[in-house]
Amino acid sequence: MSDAPPVQPTSASAVVDADVVDACIVCGGAYRPSKLPGLFQCENCKFISADLSIPDEELSRLYGEDYFHGSEYLDYVAEADSLALNFRRRISVLEKLMPNLASAELFEIGCAYGYFLQEIAPKVRKASGIDISGDAIRRAIEDQRVDAVEGNYLDTDLGRQVDVITMWDTVEHLKRPDLFLEKTAHDLRTGGLVAVTTGDIGSLNARLQSKSWRMIHPPTHLHYFSVPTMKKLLEAKGFEVIYVAHPGNSRRLRSVLYFLTALKGNKRNIYEALKDYRLFNLNFTVNLFDIMYVVARKR
Ligand SMILES: [Zn+2]
């Protein structure tokens, strides 16, 4: 299928000690308690993080089977159709920024069930990914038939440089996004792209909602970027930011029907009776302009 070497974990000696965080991961400044309860803010660059003393083992446990089946993702599988819509829009941005995307190799960090890999695979030369969740990776391989491995990206030697690395809604979950972006720069060829989506705590909606902003939930969300702090970190790691947008989130009406009948109402028969009506193919976009999509080029 592919001539590239498989992704292999490196030896333990090469593993970065990601457990120790005693200064701002963006600028090295000192963290002070934030005015948002339970969060900390860098006194220098204003970057906001959660309490980072949580042990790595505890973080890994958060992303077991329950994570993808629990309240946070509710039913990721039921959302597959809506997710595909959003992924297609993100891909069209990548196609504009990298006209030769069809001949590119792409790697995804935090590939979950593999829906993005499935969407992008026919549009690139090669697509593969990694996720910390073994349950998600099993589904990605068995159901989506994508090239994905279970593991920690930081401990994984790709054995090659790739053209595009994507991290969809992933950086906020990582204890050390700085180390991830550093390794991303190492794993990309010069001129290669890293594409990231995450909440924007500097957005109007986040500022209005303050501590009630829906993206604030430590410890699964450990870091709260704004456009300036994201740019600052990317530039510090050898990237030039070439694209910033706040795309909306599209949903198929069918997934709302599923949510209201099968999931919330426990009336799957109603869902089955209605789901084939073409009306439910309609999609709509909600945009609170508080999720940023940032693409940066390796210098
Ligand atoms: Zn800072």
PDB file of N, CA and C and ligand atoms in Angstrom, residues 23-31 41-47 229 232, ligand 1:
ATOM      1  N   ALA A  23       6.700  27.231  33.913  1.00  0.00           N
ATOM      2  CA  ALA A  23       6.666  28.583  33.349  1.00  0.00           C
ATOM      3  C   ALA A  23       5.748  28.583  32.136  1.00  0.00           C
ATOM      4  N   CYS A  24       5.320  29.762  31.717  1.00  0.00           N
ATOM      5  CA  CYS A  24       4.428  29.911  30.558  1.00  0.00           C
ATOM      6  C   CYS A  24       4.997  29.165  29.358  1.00  0.00           C
ATOM      7  N   ILE A  25       4.191  28.310  28.747  1.00  0.00           N
ATOM      8  CA  ILE A  25       4.689  27.509  27.626  1.00  0.00           C
ATOM      9  C   ILE A  25       4.834  28.336  26.350  1.00  0.00           C
ATOM     10  N   VAL A  26       4.290  29.561  26.354  1.00  0.00           N
ATOM     11  CA  VAL A  26       4.423  30.416  25.163  1.00  0.00           C
ATOM     12  C   VAL A  26       5.684  31.268  25.248  1.00  0.00           C
ATOM     13  N   CYS A  27       5.926  31.881  26.424  1.00  0.00           N
ATOM     14  CA  CYS A  27       7.030  32.853  26.488  1.00  0.00           C
ATOM     15  C   CYS A  27       7.999  32.606  27.646  1.00  0.00           C
ATOM     16  N   GLY A  28       7.698  31.640  28.513  1.00  0.00           N
ATOM     17  CA  GLY A  28       8.603  31.380  29.643  1.00  0.00           C
ATOM     18  C   GLY A  28       8.345  32.269  30.852  1.00  0.00           C
ATOM     19  N   GLY A  29       7.328  33.151  30.753  1.00  0.00           N
ATOM     20  CA  GLY A  29       6.984  34.039  31.869  1.00  0.00           C
ATOM     21  C   GLY A  29       6.362  33.277  33.031  1.00  0.00           C
ATOM     22  N   ALA A  30       6.087  34.006  34.105  1.00  0.00           N
ATOM     23  CA  ALA A  30       5.532  33.367  35.312  1.00  0.00           C
ATOM     24  C   ALA A  30       4.008  33.324  35.229  1.00  0.00           C
ATOM     25  N   TYR A  31       3.442  32.174  35.617  1.00  0.00           N
ATOM     26  CA  TYR A  31       1.985  32.041  35.711  1.00  0.00           C
ATOM     27  C   TYR A  31       1.509  32.631  37.035  1.00  0.00           C
ATOM     28  N   GLN A  41      -2.692  32.751  34.500  1.00  0.00           N
ATOM     29  CA  GLN A  41      -2.367  33.609  33.356  1.00  0.00           C
ATOM     30  C   GLN A  41      -0.907  34.038  33.433  1.00  0.00           C
ATOM     31  N   CYS A  42      -0.232  34.009  32.295  1.00  0.00           N
ATOM     32  CA  CYS A  42       1.158  34.459  32.244  1.00  0.00           C
ATOM     33  C   CYS A  42       1.198  35.968  32.468  1.00  0.00           C
ATOM     34  N   GLU A  43       2.032  36.416  33.398  1.00  0.00           N
ATOM     35  CA  GLU A  43       2.068  37.852  33.693  1.00  0.00           C
ATOM     36  C   GLU A  43       2.715  38.629  32.547  1.00  0.00           C
ATOM     37  N   ASN A  44       3.407  37.932  31.675  1.00  0.00           N
ATOM     38  CA  ASN A  44       4.094  38.600  30.572  1.00  0.00           C
ATOM     39  C   ASN A  44       3.235  38.641  29.297  1.00  0.00           C
ATOM     40  N   CYS A  45       2.886  37.456  28.735  1.00  0.00           N
ATOM     41  CA  CYS A  45       2.188  37.435  27.435  1.00  0.00           C
ATOM     42  C   CYS A  45       0.681  37.228  27.570  1.00  0.00           C
ATOM     43  N   LYS A  46       0.187  37.061  28.820  1.00  0.00           N
ATOM     44  CA  LYS A  46      -1.255  36.932  29.114  1.00  0.00           C
ATOM     45  C   LYS A  46      -1.860  35.590  28.705  1.00  0.00           C
ATOM     46  N   PHE A  47      -1.014  34.638  28.317  1.00  0.00           N
ATOM     47  CA  PHE A  47      -1.503  33.301  27.956  1.00  0.00           C
ATOM     48  C   PHE A  47      -2.179  32.656  29.164  1.00  0.00           C
ATOM     49  N   THR A 229      -1.424  34.813  21.157  1.00  0.00           N
ATOM     50  CA  THR A 229      -0.567  33.826  21.831  1.00  0.00           C
ATOM     51  C   THR A 229      -0.295  32.624  20.922  1.00  0.00           C
ATOM     52  N   LYS A 232       2.402  33.780  18.574  1.00  0.00           N
ATOM     53  CA  LYS A 232       3.669  33.910  19.281  1.00  0.00           C
ATOM     54  C   LYS A 232       4.341  32.545  19.452  1.00  0.00           C
TER      55      LYS A 232
HETATM   56 ZN    ZN B   1       3.732  33.982  28.534  1.00  0.00          ZN
END
